[in-house]
Amino acid sequence: MTNQGPPSDAAADFQEAVRLHRLGRLDEAEPLYRSVLSQRPVDPYALLNLGLILKARGHLENALGLWRTGALNNPDQADLPIASGKVLAGQGKLGEALAAFDQALKAAPTNFDALNCRGNVLARLGRPLDALASYDRCLAAQPDYGLAMINRGNVLGLLGRPEEAVASYREGRRLNAITVESLGQLLHQQLQICDWTDYEDARAEIARRIGEGAPADLPFSFLAHNDDPAAQLACARVHAKGRFPTRPPPLWRGEAYGHDKIRVAYVSADFYTHATAHLIAGLLERHDADRFEVTGYALGPSVEDDKRQRIRAALHEFHDVATLSDLEVARRIRAAEVDIVVDLKGYTTHCRPGIFAHRPAPVQISYLGFPATMGADFMDYILADAHVIPAGAERFYSEQVIRLPHSYQVNGRRGEVGPPALTRGEAGLPADGFVFASFNANYKLTPEVFDVWMRLLRQVEGSVLWLLHTNDAVVRNLRREAQARGVSPDRLVFAPRAALDQHLARHRLADLFVDTLPISAHTTASDALWAGLPLVTCVGRSFASRVAAGVLRTVGLPELITDSLDAYEALALELATHPERLADLKARLAAQIKVAPLFDTDLSRRHIEAAYTMAWERQQRGEAPAAFDVEP
């Protein structure tokens, strides 16, 4: 709200309107603003404030109309297009919002509010470098604007520059710009570089705030440092409540469609070379076209690579909806009379849960991308299995649980794993020493598990730990942590990123995969086993911590599952010092992997289709969603 106002005879009405507006007496302020406008129809200040009253009442289109009129007639006034841009961004109309902020910057090139908001829109449009430039312009104009510094940290995280993100978050918090989830996001970026300097204090503070019902972390990053499924549900509910304080009216209102086939729509931002696409492409190709009509709605980056082309070819229809608002995407899904919509994102990068909040389909299912509850009442089901959500754990999920009979994780056969392109020596590994490997993402590494790994290195002479090199800070920090635990830093070896076939092949240079906790290996577990590398895991309490255990059971190696870090350490040490036992495990794995249900894509397809059919049949009978198990 502005207290600037028109001159002359309208001034008294305007100032009284502003006074009442500030007191929250909107019904009294509104007629006074209208009185001003009857005398000066395009007064920018009265149009701005009257629009704010209309916005507060939920009359967004009327507010936008006033602000557009004001901006058209007052091109040197920045506040009107800024107000429009904020509402348009909230509606998901990102292209229009960007145009509004650009219009504001023509009037006021250094307006820090417009530059910050413009950066937010560019980030949502998948243009992180442009967003970063906008935040930098904002901070050049207003160096102590902490909120822009926090937002800058967010986009640096998206760009894979976590060390810079950490510095930006810390500076933003120093400037007292403590956004509701910035503490969790700071910790997440610290974990990306294995910076554990205040790990225990930060995770305890986040858990305390979540326990009090306050937002402190995003649901996905929370999984990396808290294994309590009740706390994960609380975190998701707090986030969902903040993100969707009021539910929009549903687009599907109980209409019966009566199609010849069940219409299934998959929604994801990962229809390109990505772990999710890697897992699901085979399923999309094998869906029973006589019973299902399958479409895809692509969010996020429009990457036209081989994987995207493969997925596009597998689907009845493929829609790139990255630039559309949540409501526009939901309307498309509703207009297509989709029976079942499957969200492959949950609360991961480029997620769009607002689409599902509009209820575009009779049945809405969360699957594969997010290994936890969404804490939102607009998702009906979550696809899981008895390993990741055991009996009794259903109470930690806002969704109804559908249990598939083997692993929830659908997998395609990866083809024969060829010989490694490098020798051990060329990869920086010892020719004869034991190689412990963990190719999980760096944010999954925690001090507790690293303690175990260092004890293993101290006990197994000549052994090394082989990890992924994602950034130089990881190498620097982990080698320092090793030194502090009495282990020579050069016993940590870091593997550069490689193409999938090369990455699978180099697994054969390792002896044993050691898993992480509280987020276990997911796709990385399947990769390791397919490549013939046994994996030792420690099962936790939450979905995310139990995936590798489920995968091991599905390939017939349950003896590699432990239930405590002490047992995990003992088993890894036993295998590292008893080569005959490890050789037996590798031989069994090689024999079982080709016939295991885990890599039988068509079997998984039949189970998933059975799950869809049962959920659809319940809805057709007019029954509320309810948990059920799919029989093998």
XYZ file of C-alpha atoms in Angstrom:
632
model
C 0.000 0.000 0.000
C 1.236 3.464 -0.798
C 0.445 6.608 1.194
C 1.411 8.862 -1.695
C -1.653 10.418 -3.175
C -3.251 12.768 -5.658
C -3.124 16.529 -5.298
C -5.943 19.009 -4.763
C -9.495 18.102 -3.797
C -9.016 14.325 -3.843
C -6.158 14.435 -1.340
C -8.305 14.434 1.794
C -10.305 11.406 0.680
C -7.131 9.570 -0.246
C -5.364 10.178 3.067
C -8.436 9.096 5.034
C -8.713 5.979 2.853
C -5.063 5.140 3.574
C -5.619 5.578 7.315
C -8.622 3.239 7.289
C -6.801 0.789 5.030
C -3.927 0.541 7.500
C -6.387 -0.145 10.303
C -7.857 -3.008 8.280
C -11.191 -1.214 7.814
C -11.384 -2.111 4.148
C -15.150 -1.636 3.775
C -14.743 2.007 4.801
C -11.565 2.606 2.774
C -12.925 1.234 -0.502
C -15.588 3.906 -1.187
C -13.074 6.640 -0.476
C -10.638 5.239 -3.023
C -13.512 5.046 -5.498
C -14.356 8.661 -4.722
C -10.792 9.636 -5.594
C -11.043 7.691 -8.859
C -14.325 9.375 -9.761
C -12.366 12.629 -9.792
C -9.077 11.251 -11.161
C -9.892 7.972 -13.009
C -6.310 6.857 -13.658
C -4.674 8.020 -10.448
C -1.931 5.401 -9.908
C -1.973 5.475 -6.109
C -5.724 5.047 -5.723
C -5.755 2.301 -8.368
C -2.913 0.501 -6.596
C -4.508 0.600 -3.148
C -8.027 -0.220 -4.334
C -6.556 -3.186 -6.185
C -4.877 -4.342 -2.989
C -8.252 -4.352 -1.239
C -9.765 -6.377 -4.075
C -6.814 -8.775 -3.939
C -7.319 -9.249 -0.188
C -10.917 -10.259 -0.921
C -9.818 -12.759 -3.547
C -11.012 -10.684 -6.523
C -7.734 -11.098 -8.361
C -8.921 -10.426 -11.907
C -10.601 -7.187 -10.837
C -7.407 -6.109 -9.087
C -5.343 -6.943 -12.159
C -7.717 -4.918 -14.319
C -7.239 -1.840 -12.151
C -3.460 -2.200 -12.114
C -3.248 -2.734 -15.872
C -5.295 0.413 -16.417
C -3.035 2.303 -14.069
C 0.172 1.006 -15.676
C -1.053 1.811 -19.170
C -1.771 5.377 -18.200
C 1.197 5.843 -15.876
C 4.173 4.241 -17.658
C 6.652 5.885 -15.282
C 5.055 4.180 -12.250
C 6.679 0.848 -11.154
C 4.444 -0.202 -8.250
C 1.455 -1.065 -10.443
C 3.175 -3.623 -12.703
C 5.011 -5.012 -9.656
C 1.662 -5.641 -7.955
C 0.366 -7.273 -11.151
C 3.473 -9.413 -11.492
C 3.175 -10.772 -7.961
C -0.432 -11.859 -8.498
C 0.332 -13.345 -11.912
C 3.272 -15.268 -10.464
C 1.006 -16.575 -7.716
C -1.410 -17.766 -10.399
C 1.413 -19.544 -12.206
C 1.156 -17.221 -15.223
C 4.903 -16.884 -15.346
C 5.285 -15.394 -18.823
C 2.828 -12.597 -18.004
C 4.459 -12.065 -14.605
C 7.885 -11.702 -16.206
C 6.512 -9.142 -18.657
C 5.015 -7.183 -15.759
C 8.304 -7.060 -13.849
C 10.159 -6.053 -17.018
C 7.619 -3.252 -17.468
C 8.286 -2.095 -13.902
C 12.026 -2.064 -14.557
C 11.571 0.174 -17.584
C 10.099 2.726 -15.194
C 12.598 2.060 -12.386
C 15.656 0.077 -13.562
C 17.074 -0.350 -10.048
C 13.836 -1.244 -8.231
C 15.086 -4.040 -5.986
C 11.607 -5.494 -5.365
C 10.998 -5.909 -9.106
C 14.472 -7.385 -9.657
C 14.036 -9.902 -6.831
C 10.565 -10.957 -8.005
C 11.810 -11.187 -11.586
C 14.553 -13.532 -10.407
C 11.969 -15.750 -8.709
C 9.934 -16.022 -11.908
C 12.987 -16.778 -14.037
C 13.971 -19.545 -11.620
C 10.505 -21.079 -11.929
C 10.743 -20.834 -15.710
C 13.862 -22.987 -15.640
C 16.221 -20.100 -16.416
C 18.503 -20.195 -13.364
C 21.385 -18.239 -14.894
C 19.062 -15.391 -15.843
C 17.551 -15.557 -12.356
C 21.004 -15.294 -10.788
C 21.771 -12.223 -12.899
C 18.526 -10.608 -11.733
C 19.326 -11.265 -8.063
C 22.822 -9.851 -8.557
C 21.335 -6.687 -10.086
C 18.956 -6.500 -7.131
C 21.791 -6.795 -4.611
C 23.855 -4.223 -6.478
C 20.946 -1.812 -6.009
C 20.199 -2.869 -2.408
C 23.181 -4.719 -0.874
C 21.475 -5.410 2.456
C 18.365 -7.001 0.914
C 18.652 -10.356 2.656
C 15.647 -11.972 0.962
C 17.311 -11.623 -2.438
C 20.458 -13.153 -0.954
C 18.426 -16.165 0.241
C 16.789 -16.478 -3.186
C 20.223 -16.251 -4.762
C 21.226 -19.225 -2.622
C 18.222 -21.153 -3.895
C 19.162 -20.658 -7.536
C 22.848 -21.396 -6.921
C 21.687 -24.712 -5.513
C 19.714 -25.355 -8.708
C 22.824 -24.554 -10.723
C 24.858 -27.133 -8.830
C 27.027 -24.532 -7.118
C 26.465 -25.543 -3.498
C 29.524 -23.896 -1.960
C 28.398 -20.511 -3.291
C 24.827 -21.319 -2.213
C 26.003 -21.921 1.364
C 27.808 -18.569 1.412
C 24.722 -16.810 0.034
C 22.388 -18.413 2.586
C 24.704 -17.515 5.439
C 24.929 -13.907 4.287
C 21.156 -13.729 3.874
C 20.632 -15.041 7.391
C 23.258 -12.598 8.705
C 21.123 -9.868 7.170
C 18.223 -11.280 9.199
C 16.321 -12.508 6.133
C 15.277 -15.753 7.800
C 12.665 -17.219 5.481
C 10.585 -20.052 6.846
C 12.611 -22.884 5.307
C 16.023 -21.250 4.871
C 17.640 -23.130 7.776
C 16.806 -26.444 6.127
C 17.919 -25.245 2.725
C 21.213 -24.037 4.161
C 21.780 -27.455 5.741
C 20.876 -29.190 2.475
C 23.475 -27.229 0.538
C 26.016 -27.877 3.282
C 25.318 -31.593 2.875
C 25.897 -31.224 -0.874
C 29.506 -30.302 -0.045
C 29.766 -32.537 3.065
C 30.185 -29.521 5.330
C 29.147 -30.924 8.725
C 30.426 -28.094 10.909
C 27.039 -27.445 12.598
C 25.194 -30.552 11.407
C 23.908 -31.777 14.786
C 22.761 -28.357 15.975
C 21.018 -27.570 12.673
C 19.170 -30.872 12.396
C 18.076 -30.656 16.044
C 16.773 -27.107 15.565
C 14.913 -28.092 12.395
C 13.357 -31.107 14.131
C 12.314 -28.923 17.065
C 10.590 -26.388 14.809
C 8.840 -29.080 12.794
C 7.662 -30.670 16.039
C 6.103 -27.333 16.991
C 4.253 -27.180 13.680
C 6.481 -24.484 12.199
C 8.099 -24.663 8.749
C 11.855 -25.169 8.902
C 12.801 -27.338 5.921
C 11.457 -28.578 2.604
C 10.037 -32.114 2.715
C 12.653 -33.558 0.356
C 15.760 -32.114 2.021
C 14.328 -33.064 5.432
C 14.643 -36.748 4.493
C 18.442 -36.505 4.398
C 18.814 -35.792 8.111
C 15.674 -37.126 9.807
C 14.603 -40.770 9.612
C 11.475 -40.386 11.768
C 8.432 -41.018 9.516
C 6.157 -39.151 11.944
C 8.410 -36.086 11.670
C 8.478 -36.461 7.884
C 4.676 -36.445 7.829
C 4.625 -33.362 10.061
C 7.133 -31.587 7.799
C 5.106 -32.422 4.689
C 1.851 -31.273 6.281
C 3.353 -27.970 7.399
C 4.734 -27.419 3.903
C 1.474 -28.373 2.170
C -0.528 -26.091 4.472
C 1.796 -23.172 3.758
C 1.836 -23.838 0.034
C -1.928 -24.381 -0.241
C -3.599 -22.398 2.565
C -6.914 -22.756 0.753
C -7.846 -25.486 -1.666
C -8.938 -24.318 -5.126
C -12.283 -25.642 -6.372
C -11.876 -29.102 -7.918
C -11.927 -29.395 -11.701
C -13.219 -32.959 -11.526
C -16.524 -32.954 -9.663
C -17.579 -36.576 -9.799
C -18.342 -36.911 -13.506
C -18.382 -40.476 -14.905
C -16.372 -40.862 -18.112
C -17.090 -44.392 -19.358
C -14.038 -44.767 -21.609
C -13.172 -47.983 -23.422
C -9.701 -47.775 -21.907
C -8.389 -46.447 -18.592
C -6.719 -43.113 -19.305
C -3.476 -42.686 -17.359
C -1.399 -39.493 -17.390
C 2.153 -39.325 -16.046
C 3.335 -35.879 -14.914
C 7.055 -35.225 -14.492
C 9.857 -32.747 -15.079
C 12.265 -35.636 -15.640
C 11.397 -36.895 -19.116
C 15.028 -36.691 -20.245
C 18.300 -38.358 -19.173
C 17.498 -38.553 -15.471
C 17.220 -41.308 -12.861
C 13.403 -41.294 -13.010
C 13.339 -41.592 -16.801
C 16.015 -44.272 -16.564
C 13.678 -46.343 -14.374
C 10.327 -45.689 -15.998
C 10.977 -45.664 -19.754
C 10.527 -49.429 -20.065
C 7.219 -49.312 -18.203
C 5.868 -46.628 -20.537
C 6.862 -48.707 -23.556
C 5.163 -51.835 -22.228
C 1.803 -50.530 -21.008
C -1.046 -52.645 -22.363
C -2.409 -50.484 -25.190
C -5.599 -52.557 -25.336
C -6.513 -51.592 -21.777
C -4.720 -48.281 -21.134
C -4.334 -44.998 -22.989
C -1.161 -43.457 -21.584
C -0.091 -39.820 -21.927
C 2.715 -37.699 -20.538
C 2.815 -34.102 -19.320
C 6.355 -32.712 -19.251
C 7.260 -30.001 -16.752
C 10.566 -28.263 -16.193
C 13.552 -28.378 -18.537
C 12.722 -29.127 -22.178
C 15.740 -31.294 -22.933
C 15.363 -32.997 -26.325
C 17.731 -35.922 -25.833
C 17.496 -39.614 -26.725
C 15.681 -40.496 -23.505
C 12.999 -37.868 -24.083
C 12.502 -39.056 -27.656
C 12.186 -42.640 -26.421
C 9.537 -41.638 -23.876
C 7.680 -39.484 -26.402
C 7.523 -42.436 -28.814
C 6.144 -44.723 -26.093
C 3.172 -42.514 -25.219
C -0.199 -42.062 -26.871
C 0.272 -38.307 -26.452
C 3.114 -36.186 -25.083
C 2.501 -32.617 -23.894
C 5.233 -30.111 -23.048
C 3.490 -27.905 -20.484
C 6.530 -26.356 -18.802
C 5.428 -22.791 -19.525
C 1.795 -23.242 -18.497
C 0.405 -22.398 -15.064
C -0.668 -25.102 -12.637
C -4.301 -24.320 -13.380
C -3.752 -24.435 -17.145
C -2.051 -27.846 -16.900
C -4.796 -29.132 -14.624
C -7.437 -27.907 -17.069
C -5.741 -29.780 -19.894
C -5.710 -32.973 -17.857
C -9.373 -32.500 -16.966
C -10.319 -31.728 -20.572
C -8.605 -34.962 -21.649
C -10.848 -36.834 -19.173
C -7.890 -38.548 -17.566
C -8.972 -41.303 -15.167
C -5.709 -41.634 -13.231
C -2.998 -38.999 -12.952
C 0.403 -40.133 -11.652
C 2.739 -37.572 -10.108
C 6.370 -38.650 -10.578
C 7.789 -35.610 -8.758
C 6.269 -35.165 -5.296
C 8.298 -32.413 -3.642
C 11.485 -32.753 -5.718
C 13.120 -30.207 -8.044
C 10.728 -28.602 -10.554
C 7.732 -30.209 -8.829
C 4.271 -28.772 -9.492
C 1.955 -30.076 -6.738
C -0.404 -27.189 -7.443
C -1.569 -29.086 -10.524
C -2.963 -31.851 -8.346
C -4.406 -29.420 -5.803
C -6.874 -28.474 -8.560
C -8.079 -32.126 -8.618
C -7.975 -32.664 -12.396
C -8.622 -36.427 -12.221
C -10.753 -38.890 -10.251
C -7.705 -40.842 -9.023
C -4.389 -39.146 -8.128
C -1.317 -41.244 -7.304
C 2.162 -40.336 -6.024
C 4.840 -42.622 -7.419
C 8.592 -43.121 -7.747
C 10.067 -39.612 -7.579
C 9.439 -38.749 -3.924
C 10.036 -41.480 -1.307
C 7.776 -40.085 1.420
C 4.313 -38.730 2.055
C 3.190 -35.444 0.513
C 1.049 -34.615 3.545
C -1.658 -33.291 1.208
C -5.255 -34.442 1.018
C -5.431 -34.106 -2.771
C -3.197 -37.160 -3.357
C -5.241 -40.345 -3.035
C -2.589 -43.062 -3.128
C 1.131 -43.745 -2.902
C 2.626 -46.730 -4.757
C 4.977 -48.637 -2.465
C 5.804 -52.165 -1.338
C 5.914 -54.098 1.937
C 9.604 -53.331 2.425
C 9.500 -49.529 2.188
C 6.142 -49.141 3.984
C 5.807 -52.155 6.276
C 2.581 -53.080 8.019
C 1.761 -50.551 10.729
C 3.550 -47.648 9.018
C 0.487 -46.535 7.064
C -0.324 -43.957 9.746
C 2.664 -41.911 8.611
C 1.142 -41.286 5.165
C -1.646 -38.921 4.193
C -2.141 -41.084 1.087
C -3.678 -44.552 1.040
C -0.911 -47.117 0.558
C -0.885 -49.470 -2.436
C 1.678 -52.217 -1.915
C 3.166 -53.885 -4.975
C 4.262 -57.495 -4.421
C 8.015 -57.182 -5.035
C 9.751 -53.799 -5.271
C 7.883 -50.583 -5.927
C 10.887 -49.549 -8.025
C 10.224 -50.370 -11.666
C 13.422 -51.132 -13.554
C 14.375 -51.686 -17.139
C 17.056 -54.126 -18.111
C 20.233 -52.150 -18.653
C 21.921 -54.380 -21.218
C 25.124 -56.262 -20.676
C 27.678 -54.483 -18.508
C 30.920 -54.264 -20.428
C 34.457 -54.318 -19.076
C 35.675 -51.150 -17.335
C 37.229 -48.574 -19.647
C 39.966 -47.979 -17.069
C 42.189 -50.205 -14.989
C 42.184 -49.816 -11.237
C 45.433 -47.888 -11.446
C 44.027 -45.520 -14.071
C 40.996 -44.934 -11.852
C 43.260 -44.049 -8.917
C 42.524 -47.296 -7.069
C 45.021 -49.753 -5.563
C 45.762 -52.816 -7.673
C 45.235 -55.237 -4.790
C 43.651 -53.315 -1.910
C 39.988 -53.714 -0.976
C 37.737 -51.074 -2.558
C 34.674 -49.940 -0.622
C 32.444 -47.897 -2.958
C 29.475 -45.611 -2.408
C 28.179 -43.843 -5.490
C 25.249 -42.228 -3.705
C 24.706 -38.497 -4.013
C 26.891 -36.492 -1.633
C 23.961 -35.021 0.320
C 23.157 -38.552 1.528
C 26.493 -38.806 3.363
C 26.258 -38.164 7.100
C 28.862 -38.006 9.884
C 27.509 -41.164 11.556
C 27.948 -43.326 8.464
C 31.265 -41.691 7.581
C 32.499 -42.667 11.067
C 31.742 -46.291 10.196
C 33.523 -46.046 6.854
C 36.643 -44.607 8.460
C 36.706 -47.376 11.065
C 36.489 -49.892 8.222
C 39.457 -48.285 6.456
C 41.474 -48.409 9.657
C 40.651 -52.104 10.135
C 41.177 -53.259 6.528
C 44.804 -52.637 5.618
C 45.352 -51.133 2.182
C 41.640 -50.466 1.607
C 40.195 -47.317 0.060
C 36.799 -45.620 -0.131
C 35.592 -44.752 -3.645
C 33.110 -41.879 -3.884
C 31.652 -39.563 -6.514
C 33.394 -36.295 -7.338
C 30.593 -33.776 -7.795
C 32.443 -30.658 -6.654
C 35.858 -29.733 -5.295
C 34.456 -28.779 -1.894
C 33.323 -32.379 -1.310
C 36.860 -33.641 -1.901
C 38.353 -30.997 0.359
C 35.858 -31.459 3.190
C 35.794 -35.257 3.210
C 39.565 -35.541 3.128
C 39.719 -33.168 6.085
C 37.100 -35.292 7.898
C 39.121 -38.449 7.168
C 42.280 -36.848 8.544
C 40.407 -35.892 11.717
C 39.432 -39.555 12.154
C 42.984 -40.819 11.805
C 42.742 -41.914 8.164
C 45.125 -40.708 5.474
C 43.209 -38.417 3.083
C 44.625 -40.201 0.044
C 42.622 -43.308 0.968
C 39.549 -41.461 -0.310
C 39.345 -41.764 -4.093
C 36.886 -39.698 -6.109
C 35.343 -40.836 -9.395
C 34.389 -38.204 -11.989
C 30.957 -38.251 -13.596
C 30.691 -40.669 -16.515
C 28.168 -41.857 -19.079
C 25.832 -44.536 -17.728
C 27.423 -47.465 -19.547
C 30.887 -46.429 -18.364
C 29.615 -45.834 -14.838
C 28.031 -49.287 -14.668
C 31.206 -50.886 -16.006
C 33.470 -49.226 -13.436
C 31.450 -50.833 -10.617
C 33.456 -53.939 -11.478
C 36.603 -52.281 -10.155
C 35.057 -52.159 -6.659
C 34.648 -54.971 -4.136
C 31.664 -53.865 -2.019
C 29.075 -51.084 -2.145
C 28.489 -49.515 1.292
C 25.172 -47.738 1.638
C 24.110 -44.483 3.301
C 21.522 -43.649 5.969
C 18.936 -42.108 6.426
C 18.534 -42.037 2.641
C 19.663 -45.318 1.180
C 20.693 -46.087 -2.369
C 17.701 -46.078 -4.729
C 18.550 -46.153 -8.442
C 22.185 -46.487 -7.391
C 21.329 -49.749 -5.599
C 19.819 -51.226 -8.748
C 22.805 -50.017 -10.781
C 25.287 -51.650 -8.420
C 23.452 -54.976 -8.318
C 22.971 -55.084 -12.094
C 26.721 -54.502 -12.450
C 27.385 -57.433 -10.092
C 28.508 -55.415 -7.061
C 27.053 -56.593 -3.709
C 25.646 -53.904 -1.453
C 25.466 -53.732 2.348
C 22.700 -51.551 3.747
C 21.367 -50.507 7.150
C 17.606 -50.292 7.161
C 15.979 -47.309 8.867
C 12.416 -46.405 9.788
C 11.363 -44.287 6.805
C 10.571 -45.114 3.166
C 13.725 -43.371 1.922
C 15.944 -45.418 4.245
C 14.434 -48.781 3.255
C 14.628 -48.764 -0.551
C 17.956 -50.579 -0.844
C 16.719 -53.216 1.616
C 13.682 -53.839 -0.558
C 15.834 -54.073 -3.660
C 18.125 -56.621 -1.959
C 15.173 -58.771 -0.939
C 13.856 -58.678 -4.489
C 17.135 -60.067 -5.835
C 17.309 -62.735 -3.111
C 20.104 -61.305 -0.945
C 18.382 -60.428 2.352
C 21.509 -61.334 4.342
C 23.056 -58.045 3.172
C 20.435 -56.077 5.127
C 21.303 -54.947 8.662
C 19.226 -53.159 11.275
C 21.889 -51.128 13.106
C 25.082 -49.316 12.204
C 27.015 -51.700 14.457
C 25.685 -54.690 12.496
C 26.302 -52.851 9.216
C 29.932 -52.235 10.156
C 30.414 -55.825 11.298
C 28.987 -57.261 8.083
C 31.064 -54.978 5.845
C 34.188 -55.906 7.815
C 33.342 -59.613 7.563
C 32.977 -59.423 3.782
C 36.128 -57.323 3.375
C 38.228 -59.813 5.341
C 36.672 -63.075 4.089
C 37.081 -63.073 0.302
C 35.539 -66.511 -0.067
C 32.221 -65.305 1.387
C 32.239 -62.220 -0.802
C 33.015 -64.353 -3.871
C 30.054 -66.595 -3.034
C 27.749 -63.562 -2.797
C 28.967 -62.249 -6.149
C 28.369 -65.641 -7.774
C 24.842 -65.831 -6.356
C 24.132 -62.275 -7.472
C 25.335 -63.029 -10.998
C 23.076 -66.088 -11.160
C 19.990 -64.374 -9.741
C 20.133 -60.931 -11.290
C 18.832 -61.938 -14.726
C 15.789 -63.732 -13.292
C 15.051 -61.467 -10.303
C 11.674 -59.707 -10.249
C 13.520 -56.407 -9.772
C 14.602 -56.307 -13.423
C 11.525 -57.958 -14.916
C 9.951 -54.847 -16.385
C 6.955 -56.669 -17.779
C 6.178 -58.267 -14.421
C 6.378 -54.855 -12.744
C 4.174 -53.446 -15.496
C 1.485 -56.051 -14.825
C 1.551 -55.343 -11.096
C 1.371 -51.573 -11.605
C -1.484 -51.946 -14.086
C -3.285 -54.157 -11.572
C -2.847 -51.382 -8.985
C -4.249 -48.789 -11.382
C -7.187 -51.032 -12.270
C -8.094 -51.717 -8.634
C -7.906 -48.019 -7.714
C -9.992 -47.128 -10.769
C -12.585 -49.815 -10.011
C -12.985 -48.517 -6.444
C -13.601 -45.049 -7.806
C -16.081 -46.370 -10.377
C -18.040 -48.014 -7.553
C -18.184 -44.688 -5.752
C -15.927 -45.893 -2.930
C -13.390 -43.684 -1.186
C -9.688 -44.462 -1.689
C -8.491 -47.256 0.590
C -5.211 -49.118 1.062
C -4.761 -52.475 -0.648
C -2.089 -54.960 -1.655
C -1.554 -56.193 -5.206
C -1.240 -59.961 -5.361
C 1.808 -61.354 -7.210
